[in-house]
mmCIF file of C-alpha atoms in Angstrom:
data_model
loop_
_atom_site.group_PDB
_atom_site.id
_atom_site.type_symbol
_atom_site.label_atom_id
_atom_site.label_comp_id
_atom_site.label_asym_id
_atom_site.label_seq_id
_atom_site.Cartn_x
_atom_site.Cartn_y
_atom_site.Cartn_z
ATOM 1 C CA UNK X 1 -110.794 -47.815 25.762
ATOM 2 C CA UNK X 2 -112.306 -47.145 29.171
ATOM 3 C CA UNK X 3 -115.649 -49.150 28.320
ATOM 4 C CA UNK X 4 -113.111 -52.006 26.621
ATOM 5 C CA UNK X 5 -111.674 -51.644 30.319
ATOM 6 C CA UNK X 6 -114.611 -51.680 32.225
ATOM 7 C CA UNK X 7 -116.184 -54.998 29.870
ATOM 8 C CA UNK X 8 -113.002 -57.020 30.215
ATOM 9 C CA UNK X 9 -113.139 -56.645 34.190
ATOM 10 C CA UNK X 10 -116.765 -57.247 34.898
ATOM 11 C CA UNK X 11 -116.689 -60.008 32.414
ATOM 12 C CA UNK X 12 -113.597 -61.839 34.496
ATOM 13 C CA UNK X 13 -115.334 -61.576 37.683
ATOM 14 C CA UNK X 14 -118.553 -63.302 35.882
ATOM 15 C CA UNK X 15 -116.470 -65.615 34.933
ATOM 16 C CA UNK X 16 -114.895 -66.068 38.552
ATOM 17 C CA UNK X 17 -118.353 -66.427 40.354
ATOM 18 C CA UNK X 18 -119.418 -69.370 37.519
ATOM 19 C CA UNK X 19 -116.308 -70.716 38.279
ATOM 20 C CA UNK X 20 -116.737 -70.988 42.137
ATOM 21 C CA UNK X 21 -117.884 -74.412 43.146
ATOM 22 C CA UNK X 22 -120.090 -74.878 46.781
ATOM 23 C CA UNK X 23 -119.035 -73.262 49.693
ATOM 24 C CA UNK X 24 -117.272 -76.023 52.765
ATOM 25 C CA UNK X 25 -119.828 -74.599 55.008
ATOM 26 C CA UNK X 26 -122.854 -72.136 54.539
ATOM 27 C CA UNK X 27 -123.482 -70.479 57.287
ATOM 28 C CA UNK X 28 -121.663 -67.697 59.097
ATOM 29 C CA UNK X 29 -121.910 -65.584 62.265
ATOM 30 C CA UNK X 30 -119.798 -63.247 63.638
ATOM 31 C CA UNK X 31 -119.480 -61.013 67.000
ATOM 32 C CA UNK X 32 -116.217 -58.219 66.594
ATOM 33 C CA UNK X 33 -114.808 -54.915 67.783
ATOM 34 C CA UNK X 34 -113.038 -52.349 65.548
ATOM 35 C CA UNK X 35 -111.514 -48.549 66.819
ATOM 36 C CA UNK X 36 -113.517 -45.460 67.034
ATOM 37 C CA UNK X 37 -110.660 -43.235 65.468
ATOM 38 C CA UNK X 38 -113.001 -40.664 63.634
ATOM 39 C CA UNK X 39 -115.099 -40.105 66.740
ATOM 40 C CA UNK X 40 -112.203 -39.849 69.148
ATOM 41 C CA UNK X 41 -111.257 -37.002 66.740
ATOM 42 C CA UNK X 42 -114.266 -35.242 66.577
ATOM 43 C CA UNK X 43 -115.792 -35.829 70.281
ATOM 44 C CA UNK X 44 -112.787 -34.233 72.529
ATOM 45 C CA UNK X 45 -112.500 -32.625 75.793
ATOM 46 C CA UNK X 46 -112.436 -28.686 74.949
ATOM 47 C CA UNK X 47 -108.981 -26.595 74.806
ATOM 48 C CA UNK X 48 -108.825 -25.416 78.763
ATOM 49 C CA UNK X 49 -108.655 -21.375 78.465
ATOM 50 C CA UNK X 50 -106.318 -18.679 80.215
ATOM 51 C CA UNK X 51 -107.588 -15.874 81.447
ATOM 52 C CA UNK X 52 -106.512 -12.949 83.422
ATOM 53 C CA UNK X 53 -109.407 -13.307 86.317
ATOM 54 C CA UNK X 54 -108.257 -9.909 87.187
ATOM 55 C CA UNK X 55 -109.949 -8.201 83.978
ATOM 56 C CA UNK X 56 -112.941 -10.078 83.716
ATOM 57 C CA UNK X 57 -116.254 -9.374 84.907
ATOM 58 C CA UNK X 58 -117.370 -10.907 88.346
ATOM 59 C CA UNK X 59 -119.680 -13.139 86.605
ATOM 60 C CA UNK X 60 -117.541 -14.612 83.738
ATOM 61 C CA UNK X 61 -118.841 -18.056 82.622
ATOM 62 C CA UNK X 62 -117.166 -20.246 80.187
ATOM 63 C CA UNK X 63 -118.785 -23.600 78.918
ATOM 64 C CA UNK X 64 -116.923 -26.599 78.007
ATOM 65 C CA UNK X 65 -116.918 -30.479 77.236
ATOM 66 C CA UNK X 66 -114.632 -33.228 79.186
ATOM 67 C CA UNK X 67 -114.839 -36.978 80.531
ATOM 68 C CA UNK X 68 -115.222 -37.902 77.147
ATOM 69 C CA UNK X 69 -115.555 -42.274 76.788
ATOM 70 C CA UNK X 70 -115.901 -44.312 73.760
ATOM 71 C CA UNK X 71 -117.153 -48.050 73.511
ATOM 72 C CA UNK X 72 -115.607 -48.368 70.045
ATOM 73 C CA UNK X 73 -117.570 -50.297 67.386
ATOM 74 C CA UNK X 74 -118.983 -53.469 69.004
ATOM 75 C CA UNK X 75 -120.631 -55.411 65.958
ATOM 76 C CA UNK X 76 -122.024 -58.277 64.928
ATOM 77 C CA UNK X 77 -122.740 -60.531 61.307
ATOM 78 C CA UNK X 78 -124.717 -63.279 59.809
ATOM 79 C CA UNK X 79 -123.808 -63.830 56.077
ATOM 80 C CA UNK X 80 -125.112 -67.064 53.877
ATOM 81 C CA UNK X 81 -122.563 -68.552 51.196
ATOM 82 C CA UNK X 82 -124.175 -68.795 47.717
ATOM 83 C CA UNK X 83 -120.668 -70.566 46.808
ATOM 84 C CA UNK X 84 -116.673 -70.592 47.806
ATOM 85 C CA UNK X 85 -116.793 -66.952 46.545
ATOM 86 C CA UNK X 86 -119.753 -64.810 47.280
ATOM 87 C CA UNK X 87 -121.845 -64.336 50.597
ATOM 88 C CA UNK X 88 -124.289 -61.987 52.047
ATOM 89 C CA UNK X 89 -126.172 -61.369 55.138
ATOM 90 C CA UNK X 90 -126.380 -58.290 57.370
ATOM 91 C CA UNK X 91 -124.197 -56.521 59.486
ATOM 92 C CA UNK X 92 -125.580 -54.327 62.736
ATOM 93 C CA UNK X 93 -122.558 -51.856 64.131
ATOM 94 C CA UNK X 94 -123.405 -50.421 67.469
ATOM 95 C CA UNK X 95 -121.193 -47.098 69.246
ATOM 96 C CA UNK X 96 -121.299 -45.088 72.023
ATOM 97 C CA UNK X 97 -120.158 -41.876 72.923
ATOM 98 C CA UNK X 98 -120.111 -39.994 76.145
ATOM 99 C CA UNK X 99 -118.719 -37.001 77.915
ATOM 100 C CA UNK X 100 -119.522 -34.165 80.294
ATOM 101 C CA UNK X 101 -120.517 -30.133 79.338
ATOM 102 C CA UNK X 102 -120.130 -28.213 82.053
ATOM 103 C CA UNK X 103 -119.945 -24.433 83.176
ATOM 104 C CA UNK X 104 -116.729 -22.570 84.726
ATOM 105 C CA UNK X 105 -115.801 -19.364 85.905
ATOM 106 C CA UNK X 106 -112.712 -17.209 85.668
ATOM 107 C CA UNK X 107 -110.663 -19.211 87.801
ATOM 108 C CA UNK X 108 -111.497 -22.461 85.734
ATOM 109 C CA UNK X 109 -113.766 -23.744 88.847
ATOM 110 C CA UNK X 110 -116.741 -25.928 87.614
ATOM 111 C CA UNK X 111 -120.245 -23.946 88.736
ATOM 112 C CA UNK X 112 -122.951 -26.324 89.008
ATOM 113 C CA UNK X 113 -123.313 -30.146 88.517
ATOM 114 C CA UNK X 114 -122.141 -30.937 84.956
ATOM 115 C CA UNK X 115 -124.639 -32.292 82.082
ATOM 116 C CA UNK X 116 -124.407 -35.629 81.145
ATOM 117 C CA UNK X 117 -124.474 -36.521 77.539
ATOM 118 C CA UNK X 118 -124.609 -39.927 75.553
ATOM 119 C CA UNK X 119 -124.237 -40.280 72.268
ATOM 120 C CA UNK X 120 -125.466 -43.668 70.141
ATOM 121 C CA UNK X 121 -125.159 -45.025 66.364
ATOM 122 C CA UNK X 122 -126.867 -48.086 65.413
ATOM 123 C CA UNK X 123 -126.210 -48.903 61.619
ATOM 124 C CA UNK X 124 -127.640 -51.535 60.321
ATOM 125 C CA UNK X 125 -125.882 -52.594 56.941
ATOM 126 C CA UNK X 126 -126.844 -55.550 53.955
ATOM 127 C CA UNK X 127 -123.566 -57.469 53.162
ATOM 128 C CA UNK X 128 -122.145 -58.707 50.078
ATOM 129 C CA UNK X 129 -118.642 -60.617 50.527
ATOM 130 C CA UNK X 130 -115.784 -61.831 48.233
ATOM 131 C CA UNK X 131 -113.855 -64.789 49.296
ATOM 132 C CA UNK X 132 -110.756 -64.495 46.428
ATOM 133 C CA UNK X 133 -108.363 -66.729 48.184
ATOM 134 C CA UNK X 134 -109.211 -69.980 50.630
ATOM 135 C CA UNK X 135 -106.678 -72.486 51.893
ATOM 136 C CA UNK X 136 -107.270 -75.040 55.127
ATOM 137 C CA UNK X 137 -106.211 -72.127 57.920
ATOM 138 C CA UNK X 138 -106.280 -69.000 56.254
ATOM 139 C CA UNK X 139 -109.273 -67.049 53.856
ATOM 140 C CA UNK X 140 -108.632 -63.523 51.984
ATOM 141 C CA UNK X 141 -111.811 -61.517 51.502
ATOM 142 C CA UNK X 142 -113.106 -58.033 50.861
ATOM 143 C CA UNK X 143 -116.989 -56.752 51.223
ATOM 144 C CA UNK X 144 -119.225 -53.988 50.881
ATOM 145 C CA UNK X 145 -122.040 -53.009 53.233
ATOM 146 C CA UNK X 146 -124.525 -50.538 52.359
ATOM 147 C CA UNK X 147 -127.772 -49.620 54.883
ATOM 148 C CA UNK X 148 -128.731 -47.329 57.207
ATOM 149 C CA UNK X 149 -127.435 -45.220 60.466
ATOM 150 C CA UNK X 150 -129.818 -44.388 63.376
ATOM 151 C CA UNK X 151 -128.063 -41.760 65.901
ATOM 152 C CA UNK X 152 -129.692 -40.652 69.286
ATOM 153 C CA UNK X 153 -128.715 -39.409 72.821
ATOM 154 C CA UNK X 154 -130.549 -39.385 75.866
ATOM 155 C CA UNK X 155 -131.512 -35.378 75.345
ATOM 156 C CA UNK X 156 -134.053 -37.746 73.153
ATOM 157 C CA UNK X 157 -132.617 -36.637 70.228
ATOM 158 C CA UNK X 158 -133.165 -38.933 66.594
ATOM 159 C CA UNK X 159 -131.919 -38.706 63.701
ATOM 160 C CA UNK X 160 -131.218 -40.898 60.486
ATOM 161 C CA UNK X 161 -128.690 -41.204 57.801
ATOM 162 C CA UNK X 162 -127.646 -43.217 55.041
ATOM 163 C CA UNK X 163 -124.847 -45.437 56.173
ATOM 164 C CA UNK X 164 -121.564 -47.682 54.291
ATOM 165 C CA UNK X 165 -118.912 -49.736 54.959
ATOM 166 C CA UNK X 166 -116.152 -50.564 52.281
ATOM 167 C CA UNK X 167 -113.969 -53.729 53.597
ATOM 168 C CA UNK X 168 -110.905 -52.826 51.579
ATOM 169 C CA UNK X 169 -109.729 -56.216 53.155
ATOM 170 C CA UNK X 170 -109.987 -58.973 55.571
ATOM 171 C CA UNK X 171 -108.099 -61.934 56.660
ATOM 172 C CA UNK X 172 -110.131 -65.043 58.544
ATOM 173 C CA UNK X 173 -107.581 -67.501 60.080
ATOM 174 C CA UNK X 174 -108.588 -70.837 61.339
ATOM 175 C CA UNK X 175 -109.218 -74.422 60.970
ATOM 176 C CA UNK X 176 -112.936 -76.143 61.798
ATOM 177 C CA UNK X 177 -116.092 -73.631 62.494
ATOM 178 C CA UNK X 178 -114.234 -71.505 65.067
ATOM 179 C CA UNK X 179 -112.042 -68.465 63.418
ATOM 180 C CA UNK X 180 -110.704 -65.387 64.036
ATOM 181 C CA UNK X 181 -110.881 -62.272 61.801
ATOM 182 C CA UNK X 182 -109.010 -58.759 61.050
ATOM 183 C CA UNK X 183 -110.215 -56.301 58.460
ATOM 184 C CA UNK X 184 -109.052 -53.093 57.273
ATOM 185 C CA UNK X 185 -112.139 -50.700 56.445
ATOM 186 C CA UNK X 186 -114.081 -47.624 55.944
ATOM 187 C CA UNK X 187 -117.327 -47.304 57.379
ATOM 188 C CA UNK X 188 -119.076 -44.417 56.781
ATOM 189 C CA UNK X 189 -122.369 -42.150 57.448
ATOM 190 C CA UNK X 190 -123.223 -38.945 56.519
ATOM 191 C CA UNK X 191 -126.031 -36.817 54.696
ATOM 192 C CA UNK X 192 -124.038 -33.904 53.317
ATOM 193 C CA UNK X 193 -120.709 -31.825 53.850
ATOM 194 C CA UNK X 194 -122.205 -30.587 57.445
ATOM 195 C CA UNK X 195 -123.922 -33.667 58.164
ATOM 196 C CA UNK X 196 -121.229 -36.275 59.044
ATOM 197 C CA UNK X 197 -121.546 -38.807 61.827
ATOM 198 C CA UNK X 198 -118.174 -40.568 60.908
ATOM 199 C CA UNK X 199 -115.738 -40.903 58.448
ATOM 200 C CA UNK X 200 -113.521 -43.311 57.814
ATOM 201 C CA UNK X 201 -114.251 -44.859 61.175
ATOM 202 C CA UNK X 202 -113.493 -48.021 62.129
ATOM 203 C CA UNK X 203 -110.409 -48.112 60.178
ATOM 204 C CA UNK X 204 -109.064 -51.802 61.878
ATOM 205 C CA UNK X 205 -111.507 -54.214 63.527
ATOM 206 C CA UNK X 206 -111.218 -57.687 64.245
ATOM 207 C CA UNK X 207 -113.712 -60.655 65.552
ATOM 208 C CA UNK X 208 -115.043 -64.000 66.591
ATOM 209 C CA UNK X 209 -116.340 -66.246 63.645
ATOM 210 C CA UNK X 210 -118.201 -69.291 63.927
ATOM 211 C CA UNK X 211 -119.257 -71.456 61.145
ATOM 212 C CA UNK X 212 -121.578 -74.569 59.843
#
């Protein structure tokens, strides 16, 4: 029954994408902004501690993170229309992370000059887009970007990891080659259970399009 399923569905979308006739324009660029939700979660200023001064040691030291700033996701697309239903291009997601990690004593008094540290991921993701619905202002779509994340700091730090973003759905509003977009999404990257760089980030995003 499942397979029956599974043949009946993939069968109606072939039959959707024969169906589609040429796209009103083919080419597509795109410069947006989306939330950093997932990282403001993760990257936080640390839990301030109480102490009794009284009972601790003379040289008590206590490290701890704070200042934290986010860019959000600042992105940008190009994506080609094969016809009025499927397009693909590329999609590059850039992020930015910062705070400060610095040193304290009993008292909660900073010792020392705090250490700077910023955090970067650069994803760069192949697109695939489905336009299901298109009327003269208003376009329904949903996409799927698969590709790769590149993370490093400026402790010259590196590291790479396999990268996706699942457009559950997006809306692009407008008449002529300027638009406006807002998706709903998942974007993703992570090697493993301990190796996550986000989750279910950029949950809401939205953006400039421009079109001929």
């Amino acid at each position: 029954m499942k397979k029956l399923i599974l043949s009946i569905s993939l069968l109606s979308c072939l039959q959707i994408v024969a169906a589609a006739g040429n796209p009103p324009t083919r080419h597509s660029v795109r410069l947006g902004w989306g939330d950093m939700l997932f990282e403001t979660l993760a990257f936080h200023a640390s839990a301030p501690g109480t102490f009794d001064s009284a009972s601790l040691p003379a040289g008590f030291r206590s490290t701890g993170t704070f200042g934290h700033g986010y860019t959000g996701h600042i992105f940008a697309d190009y994506m080609y229309s094969f016809t009025d239903v499927v397009s693909a291009g590329v999609q590059t997601d850039f992020e930015g992370i910062f705070w400060k990690k610095g040193v304290r004593d009993a008292s909660g008094t900073l010792v020392g000059e705090p250490t700077k540290v910023n955090n970067y991921n650069l994803c760069i993701l192949p697109s695939v887009r489905f336009t299901y619905f298109r009327s003269e202002w208003v376009d329904i779509y949903s996409g799927l970007s698969i590709g790769l994340l590149m993370a490093f700091d400026n402790q010259k730090q590196f590291e790479l990891a396999p990268a996706f973003n699942l457009n559950l759905v997006g809306v692009k509003v407008g008449k002529g080659q300027w638009s406006g977009t807002a998706e709903i999404g998942l974007l993703n990257a992570l090697k493993g259970a301990n190796d996550v760089y986000m989750f279910a980030s950029r949950l809401f995003s939205v953006g400039v399009n421009y079109t001929w």
